[in-house]
XYZ file of C-alpha atoms in Angstrom:
123
model
C -113.522 -80.761 -27.300
C -109.799 -80.056 -27.392
C -108.526 -77.368 -29.714
C -104.875 -76.810 -30.541
C -103.682 -73.581 -32.123
C -100.153 -73.380 -33.463
C -98.314 -70.111 -33.987
C -94.870 -68.618 -34.368
C -93.792 -69.955 -37.730
C -92.040 -67.823 -40.298
C -89.070 -67.369 -42.588
C -85.545 -67.677 -41.221
C -82.099 -68.058 -42.726
C -80.142 -71.269 -42.372
C -78.370 -71.367 -39.029
C -81.002 -69.188 -37.402
C -83.528 -69.899 -34.680
C -87.280 -69.909 -34.357
C -89.713 -70.806 -31.609
C -93.160 -72.135 -32.354
C -96.025 -72.457 -29.931
C -99.114 -74.547 -29.439
C -101.945 -73.388 -27.209
C -104.497 -75.923 -26.041
C -108.046 -75.203 -24.951
C -111.004 -77.295 -23.951
C -109.243 -79.272 -21.259
C -106.022 -79.298 -19.318
C -103.370 -81.389 -21.026
C -100.758 -81.389 -18.277
C -100.878 -85.187 -18.027
C -101.075 -85.854 -21.723
C -98.382 -86.371 -24.267
C -98.014 -83.405 -26.594
C -95.833 -83.251 -29.620
C -94.819 -81.753 -32.906
C -94.892 -83.297 -36.353
C -93.974 -81.753 -39.677
C -94.861 -82.266 -43.283
C -92.900 -81.010 -46.249
C -94.441 -80.811 -49.733
C -94.722 -84.247 -51.293
C -93.625 -86.004 -48.123
C -95.345 -87.892 -45.341
C -96.002 -86.289 -41.987
C -93.091 -87.123 -39.704
C -92.469 -87.056 -35.985
C -90.299 -84.210 -34.696
C -90.508 -84.088 -30.904
C -92.818 -84.891 -28.034
C -93.090 -84.464 -24.297
C -94.832 -86.929 -22.043
C -94.980 -88.183 -18.494
C -91.786 -90.188 -18.991
C -89.714 -87.458 -20.592
C -88.998 -86.042 -24.021
C -88.260 -87.682 -27.327
C -86.781 -86.275 -30.516
C -86.345 -87.411 -34.074
C -82.717 -88.120 -34.866
C -82.750 -85.363 -37.488
C -83.451 -82.662 -34.884
C -81.748 -84.055 -31.800
C -79.404 -81.501 -30.288
C -80.961 -78.632 -32.247
C -84.609 -78.615 -31.150
C -85.995 -78.450 -27.619
C -89.585 -79.100 -26.651
C -91.045 -77.685 -23.459
C -94.418 -77.156 -21.881
C -96.052 -74.649 -19.580
C -98.794 -76.487 -17.737
C -100.114 -73.308 -16.151
C -100.776 -71.865 -19.606
C -101.641 -75.205 -21.217
C -99.068 -74.624 -23.927
C -96.173 -76.468 -25.519
C -93.394 -74.869 -27.508
C -90.587 -75.986 -29.764
C -87.338 -74.045 -29.773
C -85.559 -74.664 -33.044
C -81.886 -73.728 -33.355
C -79.317 -74.215 -36.114
C -82.111 -74.478 -38.624
C -81.439 -76.101 -41.969
C -83.272 -75.789 -45.298
C -84.431 -79.380 -44.856
C -86.349 -78.283 -41.758
C -88.724 -76.394 -44.037
C -92.228 -77.765 -43.531
C -95.614 -77.146 -42.021
C -95.319 -77.935 -38.336
C -98.318 -79.435 -36.567
C -98.833 -79.772 -32.840
C -100.656 -82.801 -31.554
C -101.968 -84.257 -28.329
C -102.873 -87.704 -27.118
C -106.263 -87.686 -25.450
C -105.888 -89.993 -22.498
C -102.301 -91.124 -22.576
C -99.089 -89.548 -21.427
C -96.806 -91.882 -23.340
C -94.969 -90.810 -26.448
C -95.347 -92.594 -29.772
C -93.939 -91.542 -33.137
C -96.812 -92.891 -35.217
C -99.005 -89.951 -36.185
C -102.086 -92.174 -36.310
C -101.807 -92.696 -32.549
C -102.350 -89.001 -31.802
C -105.865 -87.767 -31.214
C -105.900 -84.002 -31.670
C -104.149 -81.791 -34.175
C -103.562 -78.104 -34.602
C -103.891 -76.303 -37.908
C -100.181 -76.139 -38.615
C -97.690 -73.318 -38.888
C -95.284 -72.834 -41.793
C -91.556 -72.814 -41.110
C -89.350 -71.871 -44.040
C -85.558 -71.965 -43.830
C -83.683 -70.275 -46.645
C -80.110 -71.118 -47.580
């Protein structure tokens, strides 16, 4: 059974930076796609970024500001968020695809989810 634990969220001022982390346990996910989604109050969960065997992918709203990376030795993935905006405020969830390394933006295509970490950007 795969478990994902997200951490590193917090409160930051607009224009600031934050790095969030996702630690996986239960199996090695070096060959699997891992990603981040976010959900703001009253809104649907949306794709943010993902890393897979064929590279990285970002939502247009975060491109150039966010960077996803992974440490296969530690079985972790992180999301460096720079130039944060109030509209980035949300609960951020890490996710993993069980047997596939390809990236998809549809949340229903992801198999495992972490508990979420709150990111709040004040203006």
